[in-house]
PDB file of N, CA and C in Angstrom:
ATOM      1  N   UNK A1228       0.850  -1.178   0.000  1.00  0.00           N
ATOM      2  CA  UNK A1228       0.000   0.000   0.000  1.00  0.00           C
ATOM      3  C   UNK A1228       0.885   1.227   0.000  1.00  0.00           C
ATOM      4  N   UNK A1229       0.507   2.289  -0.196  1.00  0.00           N
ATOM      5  CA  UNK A1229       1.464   3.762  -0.373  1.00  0.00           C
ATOM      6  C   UNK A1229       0.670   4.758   1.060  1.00  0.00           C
ATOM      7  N   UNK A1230       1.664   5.430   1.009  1.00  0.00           N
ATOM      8  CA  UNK A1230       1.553   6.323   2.095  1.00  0.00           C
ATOM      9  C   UNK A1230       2.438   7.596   1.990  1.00  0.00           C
ATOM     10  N   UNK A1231       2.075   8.755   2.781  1.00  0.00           N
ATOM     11  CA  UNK A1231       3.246  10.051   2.247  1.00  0.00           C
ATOM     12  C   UNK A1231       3.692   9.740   3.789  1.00  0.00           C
ATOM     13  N   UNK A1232       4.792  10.306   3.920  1.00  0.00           N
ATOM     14  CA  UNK A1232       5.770  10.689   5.175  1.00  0.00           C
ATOM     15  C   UNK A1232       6.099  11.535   4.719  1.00  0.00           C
ATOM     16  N   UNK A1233       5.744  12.907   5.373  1.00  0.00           N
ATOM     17  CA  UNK A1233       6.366  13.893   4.902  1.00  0.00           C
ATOM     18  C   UNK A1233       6.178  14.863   3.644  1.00  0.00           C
ATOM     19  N   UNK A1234       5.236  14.478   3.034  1.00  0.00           N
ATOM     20  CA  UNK A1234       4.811  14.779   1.935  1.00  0.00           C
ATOM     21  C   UNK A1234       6.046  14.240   0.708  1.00  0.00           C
ATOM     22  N   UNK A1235       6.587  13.013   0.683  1.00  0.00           N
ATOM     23  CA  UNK A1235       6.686  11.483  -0.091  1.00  0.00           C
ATOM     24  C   UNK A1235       5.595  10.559   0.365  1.00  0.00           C
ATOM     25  N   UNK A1236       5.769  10.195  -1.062  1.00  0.00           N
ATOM     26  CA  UNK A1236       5.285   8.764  -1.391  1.00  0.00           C
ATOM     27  C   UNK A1236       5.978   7.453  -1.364  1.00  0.00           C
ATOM     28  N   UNK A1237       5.787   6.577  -0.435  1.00  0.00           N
ATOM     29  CA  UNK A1237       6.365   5.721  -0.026  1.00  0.00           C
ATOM     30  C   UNK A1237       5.425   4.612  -0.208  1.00  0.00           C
ATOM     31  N   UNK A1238       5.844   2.492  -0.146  1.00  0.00           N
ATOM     32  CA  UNK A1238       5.337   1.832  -0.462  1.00  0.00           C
ATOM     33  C   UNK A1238       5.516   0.970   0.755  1.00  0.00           C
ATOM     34  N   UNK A1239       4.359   0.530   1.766  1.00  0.00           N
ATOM     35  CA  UNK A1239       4.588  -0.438   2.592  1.00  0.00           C
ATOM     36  C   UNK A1239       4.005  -1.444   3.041  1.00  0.00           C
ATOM     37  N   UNK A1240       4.311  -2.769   3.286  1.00  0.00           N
ATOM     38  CA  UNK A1240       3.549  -3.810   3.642  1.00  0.00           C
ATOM     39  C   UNK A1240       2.120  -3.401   4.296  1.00  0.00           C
ATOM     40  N   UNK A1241       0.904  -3.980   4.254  1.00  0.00           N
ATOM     41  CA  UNK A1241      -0.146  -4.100   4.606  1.00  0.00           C
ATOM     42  C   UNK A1241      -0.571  -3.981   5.567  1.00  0.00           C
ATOM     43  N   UNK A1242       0.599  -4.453   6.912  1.00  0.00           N
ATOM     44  CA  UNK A1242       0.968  -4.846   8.316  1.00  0.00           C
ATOM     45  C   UNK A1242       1.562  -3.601   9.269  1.00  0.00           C
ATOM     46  N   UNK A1243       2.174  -2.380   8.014  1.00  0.00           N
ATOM     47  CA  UNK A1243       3.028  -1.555   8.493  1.00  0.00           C
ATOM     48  C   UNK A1243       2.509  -0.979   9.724  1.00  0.00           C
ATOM     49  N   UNK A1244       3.062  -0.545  10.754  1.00  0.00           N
ATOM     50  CA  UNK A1244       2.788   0.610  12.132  1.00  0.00           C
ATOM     51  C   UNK A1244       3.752   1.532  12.224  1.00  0.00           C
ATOM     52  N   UNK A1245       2.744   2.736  12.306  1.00  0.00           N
ATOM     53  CA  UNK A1245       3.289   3.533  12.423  1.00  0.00           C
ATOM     54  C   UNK A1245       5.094   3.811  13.117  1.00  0.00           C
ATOM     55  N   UNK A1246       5.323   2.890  14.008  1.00  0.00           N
ATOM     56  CA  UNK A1246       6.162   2.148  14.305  1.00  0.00           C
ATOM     57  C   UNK A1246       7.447   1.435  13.175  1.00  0.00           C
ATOM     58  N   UNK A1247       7.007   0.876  12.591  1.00  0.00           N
ATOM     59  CA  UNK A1247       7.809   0.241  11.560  1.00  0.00           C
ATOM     60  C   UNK A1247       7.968   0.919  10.499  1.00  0.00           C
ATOM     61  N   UNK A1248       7.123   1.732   9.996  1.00  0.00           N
ATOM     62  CA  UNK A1248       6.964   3.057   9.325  1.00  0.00           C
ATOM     63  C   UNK A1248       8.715   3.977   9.725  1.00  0.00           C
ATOM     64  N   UNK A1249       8.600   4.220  10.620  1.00  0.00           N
ATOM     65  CA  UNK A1249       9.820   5.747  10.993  1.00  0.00           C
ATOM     66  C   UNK A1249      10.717   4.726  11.118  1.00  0.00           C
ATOM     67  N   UNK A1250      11.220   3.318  11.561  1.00  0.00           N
ATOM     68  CA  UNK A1250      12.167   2.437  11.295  1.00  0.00           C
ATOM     69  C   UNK A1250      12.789   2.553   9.593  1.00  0.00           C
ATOM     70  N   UNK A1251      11.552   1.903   8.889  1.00  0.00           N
ATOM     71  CA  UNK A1251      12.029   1.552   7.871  1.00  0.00           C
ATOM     72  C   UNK A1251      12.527   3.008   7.083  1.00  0.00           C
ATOM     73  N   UNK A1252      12.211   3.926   7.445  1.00  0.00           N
ATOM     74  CA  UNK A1252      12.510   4.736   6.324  1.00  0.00           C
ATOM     75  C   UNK A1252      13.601   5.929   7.400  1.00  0.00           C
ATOM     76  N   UNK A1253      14.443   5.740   8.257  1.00  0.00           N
ATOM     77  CA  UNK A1253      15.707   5.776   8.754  1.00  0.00           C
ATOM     78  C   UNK A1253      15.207   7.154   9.541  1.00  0.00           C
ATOM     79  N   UNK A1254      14.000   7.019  10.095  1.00  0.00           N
ATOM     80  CA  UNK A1254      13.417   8.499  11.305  1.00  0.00           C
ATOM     81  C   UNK A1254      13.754   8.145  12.547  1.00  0.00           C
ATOM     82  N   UNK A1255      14.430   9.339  13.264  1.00  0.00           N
ATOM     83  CA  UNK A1255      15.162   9.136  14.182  1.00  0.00           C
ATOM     84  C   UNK A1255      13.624   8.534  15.212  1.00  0.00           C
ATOM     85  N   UNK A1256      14.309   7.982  16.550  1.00  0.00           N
ATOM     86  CA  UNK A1256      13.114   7.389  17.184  1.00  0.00           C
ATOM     87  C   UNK A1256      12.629   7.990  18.463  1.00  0.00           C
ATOM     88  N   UNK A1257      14.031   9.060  18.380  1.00  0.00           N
ATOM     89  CA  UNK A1257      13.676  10.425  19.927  1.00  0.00           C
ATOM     90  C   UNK A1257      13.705  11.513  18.977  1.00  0.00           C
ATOM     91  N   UNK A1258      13.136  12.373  19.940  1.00  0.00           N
ATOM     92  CA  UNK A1258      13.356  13.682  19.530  1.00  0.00           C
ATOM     93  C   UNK A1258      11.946  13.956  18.612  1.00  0.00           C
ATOM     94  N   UNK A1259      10.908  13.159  17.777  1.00  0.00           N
ATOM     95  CA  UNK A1259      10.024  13.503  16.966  1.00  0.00           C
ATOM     96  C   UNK A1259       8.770  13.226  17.809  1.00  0.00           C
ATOM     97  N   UNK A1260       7.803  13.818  17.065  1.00  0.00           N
ATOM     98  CA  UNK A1260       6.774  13.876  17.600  1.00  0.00           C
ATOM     99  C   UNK A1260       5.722  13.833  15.671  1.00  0.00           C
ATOM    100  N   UNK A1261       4.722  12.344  16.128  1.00  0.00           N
ATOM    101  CA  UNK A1261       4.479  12.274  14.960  1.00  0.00           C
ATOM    102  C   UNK A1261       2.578  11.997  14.892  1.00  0.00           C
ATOM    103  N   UNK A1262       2.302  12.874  13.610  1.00  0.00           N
ATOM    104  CA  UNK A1262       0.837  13.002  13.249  1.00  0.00           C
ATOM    105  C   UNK A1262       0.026  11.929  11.901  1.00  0.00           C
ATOM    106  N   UNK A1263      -0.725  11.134  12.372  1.00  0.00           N
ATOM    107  CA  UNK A1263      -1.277   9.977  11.418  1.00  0.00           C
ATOM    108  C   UNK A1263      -2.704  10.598  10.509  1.00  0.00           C
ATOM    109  N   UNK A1264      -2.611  11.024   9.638  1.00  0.00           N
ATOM    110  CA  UNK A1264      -4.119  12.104   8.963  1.00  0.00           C
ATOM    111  C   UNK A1264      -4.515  13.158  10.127  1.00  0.00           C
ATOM    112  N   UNK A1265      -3.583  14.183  10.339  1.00  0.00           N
ATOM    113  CA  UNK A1265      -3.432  15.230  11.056  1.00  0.00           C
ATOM    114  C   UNK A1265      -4.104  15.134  12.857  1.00  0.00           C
ATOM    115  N   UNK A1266      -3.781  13.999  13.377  1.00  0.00           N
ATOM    116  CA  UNK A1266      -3.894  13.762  14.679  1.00  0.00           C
ATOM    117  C   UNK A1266      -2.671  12.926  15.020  1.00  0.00           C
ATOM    118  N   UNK A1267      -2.329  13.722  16.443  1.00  0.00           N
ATOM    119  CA  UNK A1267      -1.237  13.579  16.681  1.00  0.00           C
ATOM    120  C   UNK A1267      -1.299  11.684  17.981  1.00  0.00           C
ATOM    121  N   UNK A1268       0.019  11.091  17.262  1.00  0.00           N
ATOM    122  CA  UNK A1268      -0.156   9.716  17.986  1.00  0.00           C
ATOM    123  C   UNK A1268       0.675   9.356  19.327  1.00  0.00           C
ATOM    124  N   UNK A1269       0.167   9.057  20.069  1.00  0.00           N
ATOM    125  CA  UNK A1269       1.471   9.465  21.241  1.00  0.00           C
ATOM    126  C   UNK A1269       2.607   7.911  21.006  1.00  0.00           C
ATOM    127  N   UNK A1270       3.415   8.572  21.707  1.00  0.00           N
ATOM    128  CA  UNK A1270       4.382   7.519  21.754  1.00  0.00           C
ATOM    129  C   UNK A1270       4.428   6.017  21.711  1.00  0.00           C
ATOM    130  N   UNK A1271       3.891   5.726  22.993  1.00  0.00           N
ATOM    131  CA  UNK A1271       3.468   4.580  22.844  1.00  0.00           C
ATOM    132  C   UNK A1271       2.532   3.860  22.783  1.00  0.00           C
ATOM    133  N   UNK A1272       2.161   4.568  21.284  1.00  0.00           N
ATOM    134  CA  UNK A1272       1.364   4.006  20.914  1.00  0.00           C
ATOM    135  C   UNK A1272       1.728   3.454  19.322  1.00  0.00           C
ATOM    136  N   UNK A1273       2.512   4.059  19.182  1.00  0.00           N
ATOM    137  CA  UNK A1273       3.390   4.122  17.514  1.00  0.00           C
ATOM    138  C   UNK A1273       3.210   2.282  16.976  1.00  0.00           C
ATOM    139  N   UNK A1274       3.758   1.410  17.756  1.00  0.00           N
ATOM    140  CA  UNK A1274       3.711   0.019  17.788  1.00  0.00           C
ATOM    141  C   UNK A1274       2.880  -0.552  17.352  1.00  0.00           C
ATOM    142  N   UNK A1275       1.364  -0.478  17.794  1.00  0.00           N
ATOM    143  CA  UNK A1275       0.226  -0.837  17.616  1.00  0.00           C
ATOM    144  C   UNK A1275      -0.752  -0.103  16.687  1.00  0.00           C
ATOM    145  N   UNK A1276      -0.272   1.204  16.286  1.00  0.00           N
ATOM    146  CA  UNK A1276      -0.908   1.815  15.072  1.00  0.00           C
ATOM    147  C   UNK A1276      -0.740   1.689  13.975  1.00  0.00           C
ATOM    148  N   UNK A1277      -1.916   0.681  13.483  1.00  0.00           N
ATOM    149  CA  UNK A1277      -1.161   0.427  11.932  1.00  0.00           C
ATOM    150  C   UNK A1277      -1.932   1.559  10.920  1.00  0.00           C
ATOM    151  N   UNK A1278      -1.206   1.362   9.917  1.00  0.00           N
ATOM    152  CA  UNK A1278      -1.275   2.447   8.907  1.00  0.00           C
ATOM    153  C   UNK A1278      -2.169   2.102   7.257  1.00  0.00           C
ATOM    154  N   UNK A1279      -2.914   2.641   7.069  1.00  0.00           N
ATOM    155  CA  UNK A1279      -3.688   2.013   5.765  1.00  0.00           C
ATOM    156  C   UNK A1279      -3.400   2.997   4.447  1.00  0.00           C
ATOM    157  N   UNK A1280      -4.169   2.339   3.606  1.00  0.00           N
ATOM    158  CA  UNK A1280      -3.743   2.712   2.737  1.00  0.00           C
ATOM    159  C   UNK A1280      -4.071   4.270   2.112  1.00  0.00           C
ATOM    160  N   UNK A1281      -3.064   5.414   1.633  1.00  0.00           N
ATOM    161  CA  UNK A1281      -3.462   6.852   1.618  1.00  0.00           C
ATOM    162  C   UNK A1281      -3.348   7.394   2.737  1.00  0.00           C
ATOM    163  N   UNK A1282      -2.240   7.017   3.682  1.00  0.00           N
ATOM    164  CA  UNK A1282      -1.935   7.338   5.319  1.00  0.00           C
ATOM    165  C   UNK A1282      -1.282   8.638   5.425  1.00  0.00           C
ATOM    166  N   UNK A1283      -1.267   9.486   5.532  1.00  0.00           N
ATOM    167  CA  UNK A1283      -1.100  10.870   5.680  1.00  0.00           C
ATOM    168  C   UNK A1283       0.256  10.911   7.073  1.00  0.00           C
ATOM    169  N   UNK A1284       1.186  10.818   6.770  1.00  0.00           N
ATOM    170  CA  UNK A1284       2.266  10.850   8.534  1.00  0.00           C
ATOM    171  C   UNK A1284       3.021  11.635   8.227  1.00  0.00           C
ATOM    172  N   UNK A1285       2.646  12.802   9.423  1.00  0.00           N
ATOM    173  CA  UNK A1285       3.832  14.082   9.278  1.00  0.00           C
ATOM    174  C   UNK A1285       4.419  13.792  10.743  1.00  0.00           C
ATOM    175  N   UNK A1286       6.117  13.705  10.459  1.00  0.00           N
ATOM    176  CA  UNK A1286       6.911  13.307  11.621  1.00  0.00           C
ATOM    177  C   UNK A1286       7.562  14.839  11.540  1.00  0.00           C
ATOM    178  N   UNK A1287       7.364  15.184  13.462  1.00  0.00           N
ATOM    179  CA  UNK A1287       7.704  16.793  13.364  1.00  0.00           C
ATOM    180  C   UNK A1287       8.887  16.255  14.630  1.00  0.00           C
ATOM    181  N   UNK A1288      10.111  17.480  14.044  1.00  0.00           N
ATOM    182  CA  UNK A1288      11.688  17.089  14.840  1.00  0.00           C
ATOM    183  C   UNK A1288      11.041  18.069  15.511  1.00  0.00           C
ATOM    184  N   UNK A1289      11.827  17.864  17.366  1.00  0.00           N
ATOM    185  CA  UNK A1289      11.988  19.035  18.242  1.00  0.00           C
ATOM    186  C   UNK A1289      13.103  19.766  18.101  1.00  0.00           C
ATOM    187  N   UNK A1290      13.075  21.185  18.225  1.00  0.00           N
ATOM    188  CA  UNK A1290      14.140  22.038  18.103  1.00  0.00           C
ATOM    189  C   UNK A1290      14.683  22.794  18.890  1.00  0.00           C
ATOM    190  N   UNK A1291      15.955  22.883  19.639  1.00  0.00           N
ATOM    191  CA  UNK A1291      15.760  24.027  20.627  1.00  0.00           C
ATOM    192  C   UNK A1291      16.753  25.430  20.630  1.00  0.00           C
ATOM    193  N   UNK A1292      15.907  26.270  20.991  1.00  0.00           N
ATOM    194  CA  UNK A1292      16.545  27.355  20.809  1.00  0.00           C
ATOM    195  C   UNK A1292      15.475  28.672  20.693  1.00  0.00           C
ATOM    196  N   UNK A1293      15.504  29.782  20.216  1.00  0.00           N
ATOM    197  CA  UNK A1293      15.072  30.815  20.879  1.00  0.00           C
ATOM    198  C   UNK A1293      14.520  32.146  19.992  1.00  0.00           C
TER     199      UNK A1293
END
């Protein structure tokens, strides 16, 4: 099935979670904070959220500074 990260188009097993999602495609696993069709997923929950097909995931980095 396809999915954007980020606004790409990407291709992933059927099974994918959000979880295996930011693995496979080399997203760091601290520091982000990430949104599945513009609702935001908490942490641990990433594992168990799987992702269908036309999945919308915007992974947002924290930044610090002023």
């Amino acid at each position: 099935m396809n999915i954007t990260i980020n606004g790409q188009r990407h291709e992933v097993t059927e099974d994918t979670s959000v979880a295996g999602a930011l693995e496979s495609f080399g997203t760091p696993a601290r520091g982000v904070a990430v949104a599945l069709d513009g609702a935001v997923v908490p942490r641990d929950s990433w594992q168990r959220t799987a992702l269908h097909e036309d999945a919308t995931v915007e992974v947002l980095t924290a930044v610090q500074g002023g």
